[in-house]
XYZ file of C-alpha atoms in Angstrom:
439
model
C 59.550 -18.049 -58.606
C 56.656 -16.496 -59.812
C 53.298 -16.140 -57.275
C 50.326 -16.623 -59.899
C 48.309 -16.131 -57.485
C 49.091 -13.024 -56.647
C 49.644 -12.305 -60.493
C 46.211 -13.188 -60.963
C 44.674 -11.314 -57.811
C 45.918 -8.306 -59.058
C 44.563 -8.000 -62.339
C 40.929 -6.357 -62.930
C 38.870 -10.719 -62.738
C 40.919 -11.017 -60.233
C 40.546 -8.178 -57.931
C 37.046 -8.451 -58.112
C 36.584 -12.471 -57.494
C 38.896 -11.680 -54.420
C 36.548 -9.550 -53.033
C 34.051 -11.159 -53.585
C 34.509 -14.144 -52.534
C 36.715 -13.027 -49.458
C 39.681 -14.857 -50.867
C 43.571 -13.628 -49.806
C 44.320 -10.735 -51.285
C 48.003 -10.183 -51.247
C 48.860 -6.047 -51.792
C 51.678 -4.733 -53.328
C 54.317 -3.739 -50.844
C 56.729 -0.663 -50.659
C 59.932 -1.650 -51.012
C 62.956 0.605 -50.854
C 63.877 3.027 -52.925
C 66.614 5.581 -52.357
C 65.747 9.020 -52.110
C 61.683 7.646 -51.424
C 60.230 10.214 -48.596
C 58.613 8.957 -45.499
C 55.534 11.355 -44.833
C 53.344 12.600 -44.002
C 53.478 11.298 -40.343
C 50.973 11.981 -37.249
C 52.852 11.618 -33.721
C 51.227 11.400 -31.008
C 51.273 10.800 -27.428
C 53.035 12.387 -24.293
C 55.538 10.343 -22.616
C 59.399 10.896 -22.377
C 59.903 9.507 -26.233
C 57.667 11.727 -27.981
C 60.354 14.892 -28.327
C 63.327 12.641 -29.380
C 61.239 11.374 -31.755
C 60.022 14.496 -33.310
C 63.472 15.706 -33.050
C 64.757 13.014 -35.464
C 61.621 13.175 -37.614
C 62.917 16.456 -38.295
C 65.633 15.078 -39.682
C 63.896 13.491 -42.451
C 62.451 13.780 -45.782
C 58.542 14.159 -44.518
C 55.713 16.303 -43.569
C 54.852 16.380 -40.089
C 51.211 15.833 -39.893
C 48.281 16.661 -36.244
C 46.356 13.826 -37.909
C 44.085 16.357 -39.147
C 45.036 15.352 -42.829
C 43.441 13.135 -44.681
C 45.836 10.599 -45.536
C 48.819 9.373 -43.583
C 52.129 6.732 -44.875
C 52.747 6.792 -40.735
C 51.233 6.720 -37.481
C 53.299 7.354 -34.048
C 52.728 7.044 -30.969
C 54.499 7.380 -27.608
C 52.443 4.934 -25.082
C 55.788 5.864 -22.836
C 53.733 7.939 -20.651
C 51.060 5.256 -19.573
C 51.918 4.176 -16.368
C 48.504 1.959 -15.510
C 45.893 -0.029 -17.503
C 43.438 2.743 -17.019
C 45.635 4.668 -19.476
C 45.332 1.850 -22.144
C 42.631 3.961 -23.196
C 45.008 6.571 -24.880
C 45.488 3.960 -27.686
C 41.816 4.305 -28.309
C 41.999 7.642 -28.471
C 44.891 8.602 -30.761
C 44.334 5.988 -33.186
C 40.254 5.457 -33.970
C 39.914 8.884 -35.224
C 43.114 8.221 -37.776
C 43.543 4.653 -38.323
C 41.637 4.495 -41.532
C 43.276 7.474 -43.097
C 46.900 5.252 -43.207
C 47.609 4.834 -46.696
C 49.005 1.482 -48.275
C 51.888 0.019 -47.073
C 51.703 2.342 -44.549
C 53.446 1.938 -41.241
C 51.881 2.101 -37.635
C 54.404 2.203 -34.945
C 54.175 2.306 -31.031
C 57.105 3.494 -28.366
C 56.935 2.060 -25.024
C 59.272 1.550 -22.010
C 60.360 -2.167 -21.088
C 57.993 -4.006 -18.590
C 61.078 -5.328 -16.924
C 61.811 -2.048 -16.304
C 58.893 0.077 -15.044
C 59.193 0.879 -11.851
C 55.521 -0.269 -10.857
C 53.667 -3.735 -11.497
C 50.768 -1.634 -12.728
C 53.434 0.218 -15.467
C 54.913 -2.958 -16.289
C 51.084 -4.450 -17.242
C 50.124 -1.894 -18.963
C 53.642 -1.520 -21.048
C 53.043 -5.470 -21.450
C 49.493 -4.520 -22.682
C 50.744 -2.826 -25.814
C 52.176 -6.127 -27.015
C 48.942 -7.071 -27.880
C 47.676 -4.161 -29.028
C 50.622 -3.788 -31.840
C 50.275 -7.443 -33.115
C 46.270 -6.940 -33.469
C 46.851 -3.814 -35.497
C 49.336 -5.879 -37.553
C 46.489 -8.259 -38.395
C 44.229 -5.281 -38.907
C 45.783 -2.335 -41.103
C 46.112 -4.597 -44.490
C 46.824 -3.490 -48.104
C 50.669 -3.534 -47.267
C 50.576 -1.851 -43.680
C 52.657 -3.058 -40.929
C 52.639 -2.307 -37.013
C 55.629 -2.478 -34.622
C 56.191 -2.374 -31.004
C 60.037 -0.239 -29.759
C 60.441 -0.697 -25.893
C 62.636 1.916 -25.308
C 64.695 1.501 -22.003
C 65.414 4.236 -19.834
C 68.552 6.551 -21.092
C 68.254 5.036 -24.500
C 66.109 7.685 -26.057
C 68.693 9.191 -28.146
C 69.700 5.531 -29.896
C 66.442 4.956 -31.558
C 66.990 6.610 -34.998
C 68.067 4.040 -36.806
C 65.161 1.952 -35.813
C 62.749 4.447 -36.915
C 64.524 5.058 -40.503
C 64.433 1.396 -40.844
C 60.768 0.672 -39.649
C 59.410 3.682 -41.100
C 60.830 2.862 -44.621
C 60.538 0.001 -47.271
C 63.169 -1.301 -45.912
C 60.427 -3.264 -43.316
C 57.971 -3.787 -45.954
C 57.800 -7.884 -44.793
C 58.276 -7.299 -41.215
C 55.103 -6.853 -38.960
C 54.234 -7.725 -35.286
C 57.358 -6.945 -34.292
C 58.779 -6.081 -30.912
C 61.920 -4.202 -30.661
C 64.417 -3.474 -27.519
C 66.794 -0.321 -27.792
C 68.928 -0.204 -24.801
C 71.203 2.552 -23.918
C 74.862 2.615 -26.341
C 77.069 4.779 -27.563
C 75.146 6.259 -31.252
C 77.556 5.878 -33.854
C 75.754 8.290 -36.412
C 76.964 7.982 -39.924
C 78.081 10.817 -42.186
C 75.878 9.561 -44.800
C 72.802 7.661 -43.781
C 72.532 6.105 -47.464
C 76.210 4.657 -47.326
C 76.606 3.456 -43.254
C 79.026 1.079 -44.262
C 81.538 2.640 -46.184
C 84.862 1.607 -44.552
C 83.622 -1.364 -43.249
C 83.981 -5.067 -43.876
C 81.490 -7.640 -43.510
C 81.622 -11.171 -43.903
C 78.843 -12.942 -45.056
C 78.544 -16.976 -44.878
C 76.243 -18.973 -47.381
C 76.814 -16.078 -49.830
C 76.685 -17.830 -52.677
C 72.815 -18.111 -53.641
C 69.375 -17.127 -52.193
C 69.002 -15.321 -48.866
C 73.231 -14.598 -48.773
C 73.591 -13.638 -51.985
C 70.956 -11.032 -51.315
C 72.994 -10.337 -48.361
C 75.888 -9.657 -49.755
C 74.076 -6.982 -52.355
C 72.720 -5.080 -48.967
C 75.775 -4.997 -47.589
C 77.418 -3.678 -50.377
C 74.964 -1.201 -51.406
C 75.192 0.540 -47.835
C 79.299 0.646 -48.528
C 80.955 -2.419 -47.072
C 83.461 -4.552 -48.566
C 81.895 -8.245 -48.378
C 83.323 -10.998 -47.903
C 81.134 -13.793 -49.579
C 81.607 -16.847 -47.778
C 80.628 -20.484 -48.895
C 81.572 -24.184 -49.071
C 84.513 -24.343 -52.248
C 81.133 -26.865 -54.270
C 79.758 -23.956 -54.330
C 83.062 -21.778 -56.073
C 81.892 -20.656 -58.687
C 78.456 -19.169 -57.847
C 80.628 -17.303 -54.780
C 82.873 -15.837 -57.372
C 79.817 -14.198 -59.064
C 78.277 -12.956 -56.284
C 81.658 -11.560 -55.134
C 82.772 -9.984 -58.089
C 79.184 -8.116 -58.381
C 79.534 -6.704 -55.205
C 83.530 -5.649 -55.947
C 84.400 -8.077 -52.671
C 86.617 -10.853 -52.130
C 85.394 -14.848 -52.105
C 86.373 -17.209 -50.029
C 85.744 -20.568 -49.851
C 85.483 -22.543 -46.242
C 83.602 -25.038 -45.126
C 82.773 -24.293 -41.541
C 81.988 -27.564 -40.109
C 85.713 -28.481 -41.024
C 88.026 -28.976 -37.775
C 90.152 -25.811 -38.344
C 87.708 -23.757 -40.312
C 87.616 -21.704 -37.109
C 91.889 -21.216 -37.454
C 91.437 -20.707 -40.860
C 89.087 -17.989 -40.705
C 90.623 -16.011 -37.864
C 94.066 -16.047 -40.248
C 92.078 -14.720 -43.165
C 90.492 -11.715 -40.724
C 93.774 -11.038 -39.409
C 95.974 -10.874 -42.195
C 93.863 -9.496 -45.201
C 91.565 -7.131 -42.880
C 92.940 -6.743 -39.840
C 89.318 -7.159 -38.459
C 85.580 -7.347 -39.469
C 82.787 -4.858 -38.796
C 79.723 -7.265 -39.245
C 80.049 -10.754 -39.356
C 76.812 -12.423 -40.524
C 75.495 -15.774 -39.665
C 73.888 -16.981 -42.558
C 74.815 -20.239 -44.059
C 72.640 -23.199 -43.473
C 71.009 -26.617 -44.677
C 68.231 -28.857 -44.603
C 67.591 -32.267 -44.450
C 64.063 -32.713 -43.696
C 62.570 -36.258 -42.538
C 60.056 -37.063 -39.281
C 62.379 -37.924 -36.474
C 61.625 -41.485 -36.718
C 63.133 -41.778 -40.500
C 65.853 -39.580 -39.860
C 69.162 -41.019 -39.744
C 71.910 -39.694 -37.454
C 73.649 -37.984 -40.459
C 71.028 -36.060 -41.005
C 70.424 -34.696 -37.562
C 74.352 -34.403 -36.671
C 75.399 -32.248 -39.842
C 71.941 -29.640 -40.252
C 72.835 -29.218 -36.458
C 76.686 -28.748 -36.443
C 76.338 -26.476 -39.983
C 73.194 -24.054 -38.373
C 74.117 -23.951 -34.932
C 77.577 -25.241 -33.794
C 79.501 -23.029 -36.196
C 77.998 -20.547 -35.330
C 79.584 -21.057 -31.593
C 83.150 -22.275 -33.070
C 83.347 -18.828 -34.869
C 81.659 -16.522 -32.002
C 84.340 -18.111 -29.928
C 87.060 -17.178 -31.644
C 86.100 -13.674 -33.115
C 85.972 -12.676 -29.341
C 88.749 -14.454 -27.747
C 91.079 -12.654 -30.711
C 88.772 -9.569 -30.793
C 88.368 -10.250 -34.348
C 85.229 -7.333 -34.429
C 86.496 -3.798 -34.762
C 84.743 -1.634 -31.694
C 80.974 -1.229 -32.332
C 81.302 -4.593 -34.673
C 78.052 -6.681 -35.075
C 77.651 -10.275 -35.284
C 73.625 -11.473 -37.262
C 72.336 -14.594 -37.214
C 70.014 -16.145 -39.295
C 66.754 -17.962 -37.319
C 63.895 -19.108 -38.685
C 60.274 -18.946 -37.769
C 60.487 -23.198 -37.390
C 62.769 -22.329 -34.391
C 59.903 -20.149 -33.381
C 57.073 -22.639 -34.196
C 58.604 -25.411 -34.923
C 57.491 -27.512 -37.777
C 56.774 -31.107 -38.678
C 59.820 -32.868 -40.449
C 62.090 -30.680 -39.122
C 63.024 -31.343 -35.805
C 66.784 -31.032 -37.022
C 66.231 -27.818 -38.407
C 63.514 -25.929 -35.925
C 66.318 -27.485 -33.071
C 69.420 -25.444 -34.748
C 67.281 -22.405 -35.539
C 66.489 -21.941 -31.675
C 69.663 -22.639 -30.744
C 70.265 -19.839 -32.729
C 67.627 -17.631 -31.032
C 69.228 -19.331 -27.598
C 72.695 -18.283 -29.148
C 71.773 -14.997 -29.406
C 69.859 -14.203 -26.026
C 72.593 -16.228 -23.703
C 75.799 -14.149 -25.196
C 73.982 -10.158 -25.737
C 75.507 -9.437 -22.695
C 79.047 -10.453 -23.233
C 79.135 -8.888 -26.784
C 78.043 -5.793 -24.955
C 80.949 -5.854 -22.690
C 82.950 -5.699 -25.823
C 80.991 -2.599 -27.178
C 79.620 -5.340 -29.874
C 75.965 -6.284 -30.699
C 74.566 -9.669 -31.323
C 70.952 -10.444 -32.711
C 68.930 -12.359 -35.063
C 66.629 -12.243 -37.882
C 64.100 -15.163 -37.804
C 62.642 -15.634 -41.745
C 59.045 -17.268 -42.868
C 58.516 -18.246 -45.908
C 60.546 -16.499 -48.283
C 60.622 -16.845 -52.213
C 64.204 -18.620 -53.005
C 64.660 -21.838 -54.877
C 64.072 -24.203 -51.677
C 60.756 -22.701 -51.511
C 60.052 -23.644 -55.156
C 60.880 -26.699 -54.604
C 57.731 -27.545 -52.361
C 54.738 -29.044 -53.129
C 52.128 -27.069 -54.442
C 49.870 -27.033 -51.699
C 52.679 -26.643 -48.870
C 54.001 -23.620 -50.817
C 51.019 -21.821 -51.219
C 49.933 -22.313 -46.756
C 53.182 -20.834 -46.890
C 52.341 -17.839 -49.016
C 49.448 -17.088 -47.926
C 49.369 -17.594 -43.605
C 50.538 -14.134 -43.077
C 48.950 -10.736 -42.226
C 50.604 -9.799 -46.485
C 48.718 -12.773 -48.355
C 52.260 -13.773 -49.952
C 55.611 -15.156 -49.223
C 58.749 -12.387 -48.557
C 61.624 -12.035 -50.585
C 65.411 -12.928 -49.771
C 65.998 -8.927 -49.839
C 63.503 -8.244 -47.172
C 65.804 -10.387 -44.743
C 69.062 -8.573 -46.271
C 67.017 -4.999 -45.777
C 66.733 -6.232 -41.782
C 70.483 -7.302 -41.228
C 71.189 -4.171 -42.977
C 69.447 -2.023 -40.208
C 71.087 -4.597 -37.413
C 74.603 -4.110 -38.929
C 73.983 -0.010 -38.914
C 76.412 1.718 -37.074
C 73.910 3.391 -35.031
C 72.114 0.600 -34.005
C 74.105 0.184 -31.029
C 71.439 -0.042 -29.019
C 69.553 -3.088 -30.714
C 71.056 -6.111 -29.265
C 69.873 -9.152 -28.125
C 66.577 -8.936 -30.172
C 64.988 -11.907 -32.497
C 63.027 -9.871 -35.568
C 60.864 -11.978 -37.559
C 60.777 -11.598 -40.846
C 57.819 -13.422 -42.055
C 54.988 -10.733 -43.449
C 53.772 -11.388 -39.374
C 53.158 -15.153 -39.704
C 49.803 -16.449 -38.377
C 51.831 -19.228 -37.126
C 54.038 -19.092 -33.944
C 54.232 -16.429 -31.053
């Protein structure tokens, strides 16, 4: 659907009533584009990050800028070093000199160790500090800029690349205010970084329309073979999506009694296993709790959340997910926030969060990788579908000024499903433009 507002703030009236009248003013963002170049980039800082991270800047298409240049598409910074609050003031330092010259949609990103841990309560506030410090730059940078947060654990510093390609790109252009965990892992680096996937299969559920079918494109345009995976009403959209992509379609409803069987039988015979299996089907049926019937709390429950378990389950317990396979689930910020005429809904999606951060160690034990992607408001046909003035809070209660788009989540399960992001487990990325709603 079409943002008029954001039609209309961008033309020459426009522009100039937005300004003056202080109004949202949702920019443009950088999305990706293969072959697009990063730079130039200023790094900065002195802890134990800052040479693996020039190392694999080196790597890519960019400049390498002192932040004596004029202009800037990045801004790094390795806060690993700061080992009390006194040396908060390094953040100050590095950035107030530079912060203005980061161009649009430019990307701000700081490297940190894991409170947890630091091997001092003073190191663990002051690593806690930069939380804060990340999410108010997020709020601050505009025109299309985002800021993250990587606590890098000990040992891990050489499984961070793929996180930087992917936050660094416009691959992130609707995630903001992030915080990311890399723990140690095994790097799986790719022999092309454009193609990860080639080899692969990935199953995708709710592939038929919006967010999955957007999925399923990703997935397919970093080399997998998808499997697009929806209820058989919805047959004949699946086939299209699958035969785009050049995968296979197969319809299953997964709240069925032996849709669990059924889909362990189709893994095992036609593909032996799966490399990425992706969480993504899901419904709504929205009423306050005290109109709701039980149908309508029982079946947005078992579809979002208890599936989800049936099919973990059994992917493990037949080791269903080649070695360094990775299972993504799909959130939402209303399991963040919550939200009201949802309590069905906001209670599956953080189950799903729960889902995610009670079985990351398992997974790990199996060399696999479990995490989730928590959407806002994103432009699909259920968004349409709002009123007016619902849709356009939506759109516009974020540090962009506009609602995502269904690729922006596929972009973000891209990076999760990487290969080389064997070190990114148990995390819950938002993808929501950093809502102003919510932690």
């Amino acid at each position: 659907m079409t943002d008029r507002y954001a039609t209309f703030a961008h033309s020459g009236a426009g522009r100039f009533l937005v300004r003056r009248l202080g109004l949202p003013d949702p920019p443009k963002l950088r999305r990706y584009e293969k072959g697009a170049e990063f730079g130039p980039v200023a790094l900065g800082g002195d802890g134990r990050l800052a040479e693996p991270t020039r190392q694999i800047l080196d790597k890519l298409p960019i400049s390498l800028s002192t932040g004596a240049e004029d202009r800037c598409a990045a801004l790094i910074f390795d806060a690993s070093g700061i080992t009390g609050s006194e040396g908060l003031g390094s953040l100050y330092e590095y950035f107030h000199p530079i912060v203005r010259s980061l161009l649009p949609s430019g990307r701000l990103v700081v490297l940190g160790s894991p409170p947890e841990m630091c091997t001092s309560a003073r190191e663990a506030t002051a690593q806690r500090a930069l939380e804060g410090f990340v999410r108010s730059m997020g709020k601050e940078v505009g025109r299309g800029s985002t800021a993250q947060l990587v606590y890098v654990a000990p040992g891990a510093e050489e499984a961070t690349e793929s996180t930087l390609r992917f936050l660094l790109s416009g691959r992130s252009a609707y995630v903001s205010g992030q915080v990311v965990r890399i723990g140690p892992a095994a790097v799986d680096v790719p022999d092309d970084w454009d193609q990860p996937l080639v080899g692969k299969t990935a199953i995708v559920t709710g592939a038929a329309r919006g967010i999955g079918a957007a999925i399923a494109r990703v997935l397919a345009r970093e080399g997998a073979h998808v499997v697009c995976l929806d209820v058989p009403a919805a047959g004949e959209e699946l086939a299209e999506v699958a035969n785009e992509v050049k995968g296979t379609a197969l319809q299953l409803d997964l709240t069925a009694e032996d849709a669990p069987r059924r889909l362990a039988d189709f893994i095992a015979t036609r593909h032996v296993h799966a490399d990425v299996f992706v969480h993504n089907a899901g419904i709504t049926r929205d009423k306050t709790l005290g109109r709701m019937d039980e149908g309508q709390w029982s079946s947005v429950l078992d579809v979002n959340l208890c599936s989800q378990e049936r099919i973990n389950d059994v992917l493990l317990a037949e080791n269903l997910l080649g070695g360094n396979g990775r299972i993504v689930s799909v959130s939402s910020v209303s399991g963040i926030a919550g939200n009201r005429g949802q309590t069905n809904y906001a209670t599956s999606k953080a189950g799903v969060i729960g889902l995610v951060q009670a079985t990351a160690g398992a997974v790990a034990e199996h060399g696999l990788t479990i995490n989730a992607v928590a959407p806002g408001f994103i432009e699909t046909t259920m968004t349409a579908a709002m009123p007016m003035f619902v849709r356009e809070g939506g759109r516009r209660l974020n540090s962009m000024s506009q609602g995502g788009l269904p690729v922006d989540v596929a972009e973000t399960i891209a990076w999760l499903a990487h290969p080389a992001s064997g070190g990114v487990n148990g995390n819950v990325i938002r993808v929501c433009g950093q809502s102003l709603l919510g932690a």
